[in-house]
Coordinates of C-alpha atoms in Angstrom, one line a residue:
X15 CA 62.1 20.7 13.2
X16 CA 61.5 19.8 9.5
X17 CA 57.9 20.8 10.1
X18 CA 55.9 22.3 12.9
X19 CA 52.5 21.0 12.0
X20 CA 51.8 17.3 11.8
X21 CA 48.8 15.0 12.0
X22 CA 48.5 12.6 14.9
X23 CA 50.5 9.6 14.1
X24 CA 52.8 11.6 11.9
X25 CA 56.6 12.1 12.3
X26 CA 58.8 15.2 12.8
X27 CA 62.6 15.2 12.2
X28 CA 64.6 17.3 14.7
X29 CA 68.0 18.5 13.8
X30 CA 70.6 20.2 16.1
X31 CA 71.5 23.8 15.1
X32 CA 73.7 24.6 18.1
X33 CA 77.1 26.3 17.8
X34 CA 80.5 26.2 19.6
X35 CA 80.8 22.4 19.3
X36 CA 78.5 20.9 22.0
X37 CA 79.7 17.5 23.2
X38 CA 76.5 16.5 25.1
X39 CA 72.9 16.7 24.0
X40 CA 69.6 16.1 26.0
X41 CA 66.4 16.3 24.0
X42 CA 62.8 16.4 25.3
X43 CA 60.3 16.2 22.6
X44 CA 57.2 17.0 24.7
X45 CA 53.9 15.3 25.3
X46 CA 52.8 12.5 23.1
X47 CA 56.2 12.0 21.5
X48 CA 57.8 8.7 20.8
X49 CA 60.6 8.6 21.7
X50 CA 60.0 11.1 24.4
X51 CA 63.6 12.0 24.9
X52 CA 66.9 11.4 23.1
X53 CA 70.7 12.0 23.6
X54 CA 73.1 12.7 20.8
X55 CA 73.2 15.3 18.1
X56 CA 70.6 13.5 15.9
X57 CA 68.8 14.1 13.6
X58 CA 66.0 12.4 15.6
X59 CA 62.8 11.2 14.0
X60 CA 59.9 11.5 16.4
X61 CA 56.3 10.3 16.1
X62 CA 53.4 12.2 17.8
X63 CA 50.5 10.0 18.6
X64 CA 48.2 12.5 20.4
X65 CA 47.0 15.9 19.4
X66 CA 48.2 19.0 21.1
X67 CA 51.0 21.6 21.0
X68 CA 54.0 19.9 22.7
X69 CA 56.9 22.0 23.9
X70 CA 60.4 20.9 22.8
X71 CA 63.6 21.4 24.8
X72 CA 67.2 20.9 23.9
X73 CA 70.0 21.1 26.5
X74 CA 73.6 21.2 25.1
X75 CA 76.9 21.4 26.9
X76 CA 80.7 21.3 26.5
X77 CA 83.7 21.9 28.8
X78 CA 82.9 25.6 29.0
X79 CA 79.3 25.2 30.1
X80 CA 75.7 24.5 29.0
X81 CA 72.8 26.1 27.2
X82 CA 69.1 25.4 27.1
X83 CA 66.7 26.2 24.2
X84 CA 63.0 25.7 25.0
X85 CA 60.4 26.2 22.3
X86 CA 56.9 26.4 23.8
X87 CA 54.0 25.0 21.8
X88 CA 56.6 24.4 19.1
X89 CA 54.8 21.5 17.4
X90 CA 51.1 21.6 16.4
X91 CA 49.7 18.0 16.3
X92 CA 46.3 17.9 14.6
X93 CA 44.0 15.1 15.6
X94 CA 42.3 12.4 13.5
X95 CA 38.5 12.2 13.9
X96 CA 37.2 10.3 16.9
X97 CA 35.5 7.0 16.4
X98 CA 31.9 7.0 15.1
X99 CA 29.1 6.1 17.5
X100 CA 26.3 3.7 16.6
X101 CA 24.3 4.3 13.4
X102 CA 20.6 4.8 14.2
X103 CA 18.0 3.6 11.7
X104 CA 16.1 0.4 11.0
X105 CA 18.3 -2.6 10.4
X106 CA 15.5 -4.5 8.8
X107 CA 14.2 -2.8 5.6
X108 CA 11.7 -3.6 2.9
X109 CA 13.0 -4.3 -0.5
X110 CA 12.6 -1.1 -2.6
X111 CA 11.7 1.0 0.4
X112 CA 12.2 4.8 0.0
X113 CA 12.8 7.6 2.5
X114 CA 14.8 5.5 5.0
X115 CA 16.9 7.8 7.3
X116 CA 20.1 6.8 9.0
X117 CA 21.9 9.1 11.5
X118 CA 25.0 9.3 13.7
X119 CA 26.0 11.9 16.3
X120 CA 28.6 14.4 15.3
X121 CA 32.1 13.1 15.5
X122 CA 34.8 15.2 17.2
X123 CA 37.4 16.6 14.8
X124 CA 35.6 15.4 11.7
X125 CA 35.1 17.7 8.8
X126 CA 33.5 15.2 6.4
X127 CA 31.6 12.0 6.4
X128 CA 31.6 9.2 3.8
X129 CA 28.7 6.8 3.6
X130 CA 28.4 3.6 1.7
X131 CA 25.2 1.6 1.2
X132 CA 24.4 -1.9 -0.2
X133 CA 24.7 -2.6 -3.9
X134 CA 21.7 -1.4 -5.8
X135 CA 20.7 1.1 -3.1
X136 CA 20.9 4.9 -3.5
X137 CA 21.7 7.8 -1.1
X138 CA 19.1 10.4 -2.1
X139 CA 20.1 13.1 0.4
X140 CA 22.7 13.9 3.0
X141 CA 26.0 12.5 1.7
X142 CA 28.9 14.2 3.6
X143 CA 26.7 14.9 6.6
X144 CA 25.7 13.0 9.8
X145 CA 22.3 11.9 8.3
X146 CA 21.4 10.3 5.0
X147 CA 18.2 9.2 3.2
X148 CA 18.3 6.0 1.3
X149 CA 16.2 4.2 -1.3
X150 CA 16.9 0.5 -1.1
X151 CA 17.2 -2.0 -4.0
X152 CA 16.9 -5.7 -3.7
X153 CA 20.3 -6.6 -2.2
X154 CA 21.1 -6.8 1.5
X155 CA 24.5 -5.5 2.8
X156 CA 26.1 -3.0 5.1
X157 CA 25.7 0.7 5.7
X158 CA 29.0 2.3 6.7
X159 CA 30.0 5.7 7.8
X160 CA 33.7 7.0 7.9
X161 CA 34.5 10.3 9.4
X162 CA 37.5 12.2 8.0
X163 CA 39.5 15.5 8.1
X164 CA 42.7 16.7 6.6
X165 CA 44.7 14.2 8.6
X166 CA 42.8 11.1 7.5
X167 CA 40.0 8.9 8.5
X168 CA 38.5 8.0 11.9
X169 CA 37.2 4.6 12.9
X170 CA 34.1 3.7 10.8
X171 CA 30.8 2.4 12.0
X172 CA 28.9 -0.4 10.3
X173 CA 25.2 -1.3 10.3
X174 CA 24.2 -4.6 8.6
X175 CA 21.0 -4.3 6.7
X176 CA 18.6 -7.2 6.2
X177 CA 16.1 -6.8 3.3
X178 CA 12.6 -8.3 3.4
X179 CA 10.8 -9.0 0.1
X180 CA 7.8 -6.8 -0.5
X181 CA 4.4 -8.4 -1.1
X182 CA 1.4 -7.0 -2.9
X183 CA -2.0 -7.3 -1.2
X184 CA -5.0 -8.4 -3.2
X185 CA -8.7 -8.3 -2.6
X186 CA -11.7 -10.0 -4.3
X187 CA -15.2 -9.4 -3.2
X188 CA -18.3 -11.6 -3.6
X189 CA -22.0 -11.1 -2.9
X190 CA -24.7 -13.5 -1.7
X191 CA -26.8 -12.3 -4.7
X192 CA -26.4 -9.8 -7.5
X193 CA -30.1 -9.8 -8.5
X194 CA -32.4 -8.8 -5.6
X195 CA -35.7 -7.3 -4.7
X196 CA -35.9 -3.7 -3.5
X197 CA -35.0 -3.6 0.2
X198 CA -33.4 -7.1 0.3
X199 CA -30.2 -7.4 2.3
X200 CA -27.1 -8.4 0.4
X201 CA -24.0 -9.7 2.2
X202 CA -20.5 -9.1 0.8
X203 CA -17.3 -10.9 1.7
X204 CA -13.8 -9.9 1.0
X205 CA -11.2 -12.6 0.1
X206 CA -7.7 -11.3 0.5
X207 CA -4.0 -12.2 0.2
X208 CA -1.1 -10.5 2.0
X209 CA -3.4 -8.5 4.2
X210 CA -1.4 -9.0 7.4
X211 CA -2.8 -9.5 10.9
X212 CA -4.6 -6.2 11.1
X213 CA -5.8 -5.2 7.7
X214 CA -8.2 -2.3 7.2
X215 CA -11.0 -2.1 4.7
X216 CA -13.1 0.6 3.0
X217 CA -16.3 -0.6 1.4
X218 CA -17.7 1.8 -1.3
X219 CA -21.0 2.1 -3.1
X220 CA -20.6 3.9 -6.4
X221 CA -17.2 5.1 -5.2
X222 CA -18.4 6.6 -2.0
X223 CA -17.3 5.1 1.4
X224 CA -20.2 3.3 3.1
X225 CA -18.8 3.5 6.6
X226 CA -18.0 -0.2 6.9
X227 CA -14.4 -1.2 7.6
X228 CA -14.4 -4.9 8.3
X229 CA -13.9 -7.9 6.1
X230 CA -17.7 -8.2 5.5
X231 CA -20.3 -5.7 4.5
X232 CA -24.1 -6.0 4.6
X233 CA -26.7 -3.5 3.3
X234 CA -30.4 -3.4 2.4
X235 CA -30.2 0.1 0.9
X236 CA -29.0 -0.8 -2.6
X237 CA -30.6 0.7 -5.7
X238 CA -30.7 -0.7 -9.2
X239 CA -27.2 -0.7 -11.0
X240 CA -25.4 0.3 -7.8
X241 CA -21.7 -0.8 -7.9
X242 CA -20.1 -2.1 -4.7
X243 CA -16.3 -2.2 -4.3
X244 CA -13.7 -2.3 -1.5
X245 CA -10.2 -1.2 -0.7
X246 CA -7.7 -3.2 1.4
X247 CA -4.8 -1.6 3.3
X248 CA -2.4 -4.3 4.3
X249 CA -0.7 -4.3 7.7
X250 CA 2.2 -6.2 6.4
X251 CA 5.4 -4.3 7.1
X252 CA 6.7 -4.8 3.5
X253 CA 3.5 -4.3 1.6
X254 CA 3.6 -2.7 -1.8
X255 CA 0.7 -1.3 -3.8
X256 CA -1.3 -0.2 -0.8
X257 CA -4.3 0.1 -0.9
X258 CA -5.4 -2.8 -3.0
X259 CA -8.5 -2.2 -5.1
X260 CA -11.2 -4.9 -5.5
X261 CA -13.3 -6.0 -8.4
X262 CA -16.7 -4.2 -8.9
X263 CA -20.0 -6.0 -8.1
X264 CA -23.0 -4.5 -9.9
X265 CA -26.4 -5.1 -8.3
X266 CA -29.7 -5.4 -10.2
X267 CA -32.7 -4.5 -8.1
X268 CA -36.0 -5.8 -9.2
X269 CA -39.5 -4.6 -8.3
X270 CA -42.7 -6.5 -8.2
X271 CA -44.3 -6.5 -11.6
X272 CA -47.0 -4.0 -12.6
X273 CA -50.4 -5.1 -13.5
X274 CA -50.7 -6.3 -17.1
X275 CA -52.3 -4.0 -19.5
X276 CA -55.9 -4.4 -20.6
X277 CA -56.5 -7.9 -22.1
X278 CA -57.2 -7.8 -25.8
X279 CA -59.5 -10.3 -27.4
X280 CA -63.1 -11.0 -28.3
X281 CA -65.5 -10.3 -25.4
X282 CA -68.5 -11.8 -27.2
X283 CA -68.3 -15.4 -28.4
X284 CA -70.6 -18.4 -29.3
X285 CA -70.8 -21.5 -27.2
X286 CA -68.3 -24.1 -28.6
X287 CA -66.0 -21.5 -30.1
X288 CA -62.4 -22.9 -30.3
X289 CA -59.1 -21.1 -30.3
X290 CA -60.2 -17.6 -29.3
X291 CA -57.0 -15.5 -28.9
X292 CA -56.4 -13.3 -25.8
X293 CA -53.2 -11.4 -25.0
X294 CA -51.7 -8.6 -22.8
X295 CA -48.5 -6.6 -22.9
X296 CA -45.1 -8.4 -22.6
X297 CA -43.0 -7.8 -19.5
X298 CA -39.5 -9.4 -19.2
X299 CA -38.6 -11.8 -16.4
X300 CA -42.2 -12.5 -15.2
X301 CA -44.7 -15.3 -15.2
X302 CA -48.3 -14.8 -16.4
X303 CA -51.1 -16.4 -14.5
X304 CA -54.4 -16.7 -16.4
X305 CA -57.8 -17.7 -15.0
X306 CA -61.2 -18.0 -16.6
X307 CA -64.3 -18.3 -14.4
X308 CA -66.4 -20.0 -17.1
X309 CA -66.1 -23.6 -18.2
X310 CA -63.8 -22.9 -21.1
X311 CA -60.2 -24.3 -21.3
X312 CA -57.1 -22.1 -21.4
X313 CA -54.3 -23.2 -23.7
X314 CA -50.8 -21.9 -23.5
X315 CA -49.0 -19.4 -21.1
X316 CA -47.0 -16.3 -21.4
X317 CA -48.6 -13.0 -22.4
X318 CA -50.8 -14.8 -25.0
X319 CA -53.3 -17.7 -24.7
X320 CA -56.2 -19.2 -26.6
X321 CA -59.5 -20.1 -25.0
X322 CA -61.8 -23.0 -26.0
X323 CA -65.4 -22.4 -25.0
X324 CA -67.6 -25.3 -23.8
X325 CA -70.9 -25.8 -25.6
X326 CA -72.5 -25.2 -22.2
X327 CA -70.4 -22.2 -21.3
X328 CA -72.4 -19.4 -19.9
X329 CA -69.5 -16.8 -19.9
X330 CA -67.3 -15.4 -17.2
X331 CA -64.3 -13.2 -16.3
X332 CA -60.9 -13.8 -17.9
X333 CA -58.1 -12.5 -15.6
X334 CA -54.3 -12.4 -15.7
X335 CA -51.7 -11.2 -13.2
X336 CA -47.9 -11.1 -13.4
X337 CA -45.5 -12.7 -10.9
X338 CA -41.7 -12.5 -10.4
X339 CA -39.4 -13.3 -7.5
X340 CA -40.3 -9.9 -5.9
X341 CA -44.1 -10.3 -5.9
X342 CA -47.4 -10.6 -7.8
X343 CA -49.3 -7.8 -9.4
X344 CA -53.0 -7.0 -9.2
X345 CA -54.9 -8.8 -12.0
X346 CA -56.3 -7.3 -15.2
X347 CA -59.7 -8.6 -16.3
X348 CA -62.3 -8.7 -19.0
X349 CA -65.8 -10.1 -19.0
X350 CA -66.6 -12.5 -21.8
X351 CA -70.2 -13.1 -22.9
X352 CA -70.8 -16.5 -24.3
X353 CA -73.9 -16.6 -26.5
X354 CA -75.9 -19.8 -27.1
X355 CA -75.9 -21.6 -30.4
X356 CA -78.6 -20.6 -32.8
X357 CA -81.3 -23.3 -33.2
X358 CA -82.6 -23.9 -36.6
X359 CA -86.4 -23.3 -37.1
X360 CA -88.3 -26.5 -38.1
X361 CA -90.8 -26.3 -41.0

């Protein structure tokens, strides 16, 4: 034989080396050979299609007799790799997805494995083995695996990959009111996009989870300048930027106003005095309510008024309290003495 080791599907050329002028030849090239037998001196070109170690026999004869030469396990036929089984791994993948694993079972007679992935995708681990990790780009295509050894390639396997566009979830929260009284309930609602069928929520107060995990959140425990926010984790299969972070909602908590400070102004006047000025301290965001128990007339509002006293006024109490949306304070008061006009003495 011109060689004694061949890959399956390869050829071997057999040449007669007999002596004493044989006139008849009978060749048997062994298992897997094509042709399996031959007559004539040759040379004979034989293809071996299956792996193994076939035995080759040559019988020669002439008028003086015959002779047989048998070479056991003479030819070593090395196999090609077997066909690859199915590729396991998701056939529907998110655009830009990372850490996707694809695997095959070991292939008989394979010493190496060559993988290909769609254009724009990258094999990040496992090239040359039975399992790879892939980061996908934005182009669909096929994943293929071809087993090989020194004799060539086995039958490849193909897994078509469909890519789904990734979507980014968003969340915006709104409150029923952002200026409230202490202890007042505030209801918050989340408006979302790309949340999927079963999104999850985390509501936070000043960055600390509140325990609520639905699309709405209600509380009556807010303090002044508390900040409420929320996080949305989308259930979309191809969701990017999870979790989505909402806007911040700052809450202003008001209290009922304190009593106005002591009223300043003249506490002893004359009947008929006009434009006496009375005032108290200024508080923002409140309304002042003035009242005089005498017969004078109050002019103005706010933390400062004037009082016109009637000529018949006998005096009384001037009071003021403060009111806002959260309540009314206790009043502050002064007592004003109204003195009668002096009567001229007749002479």
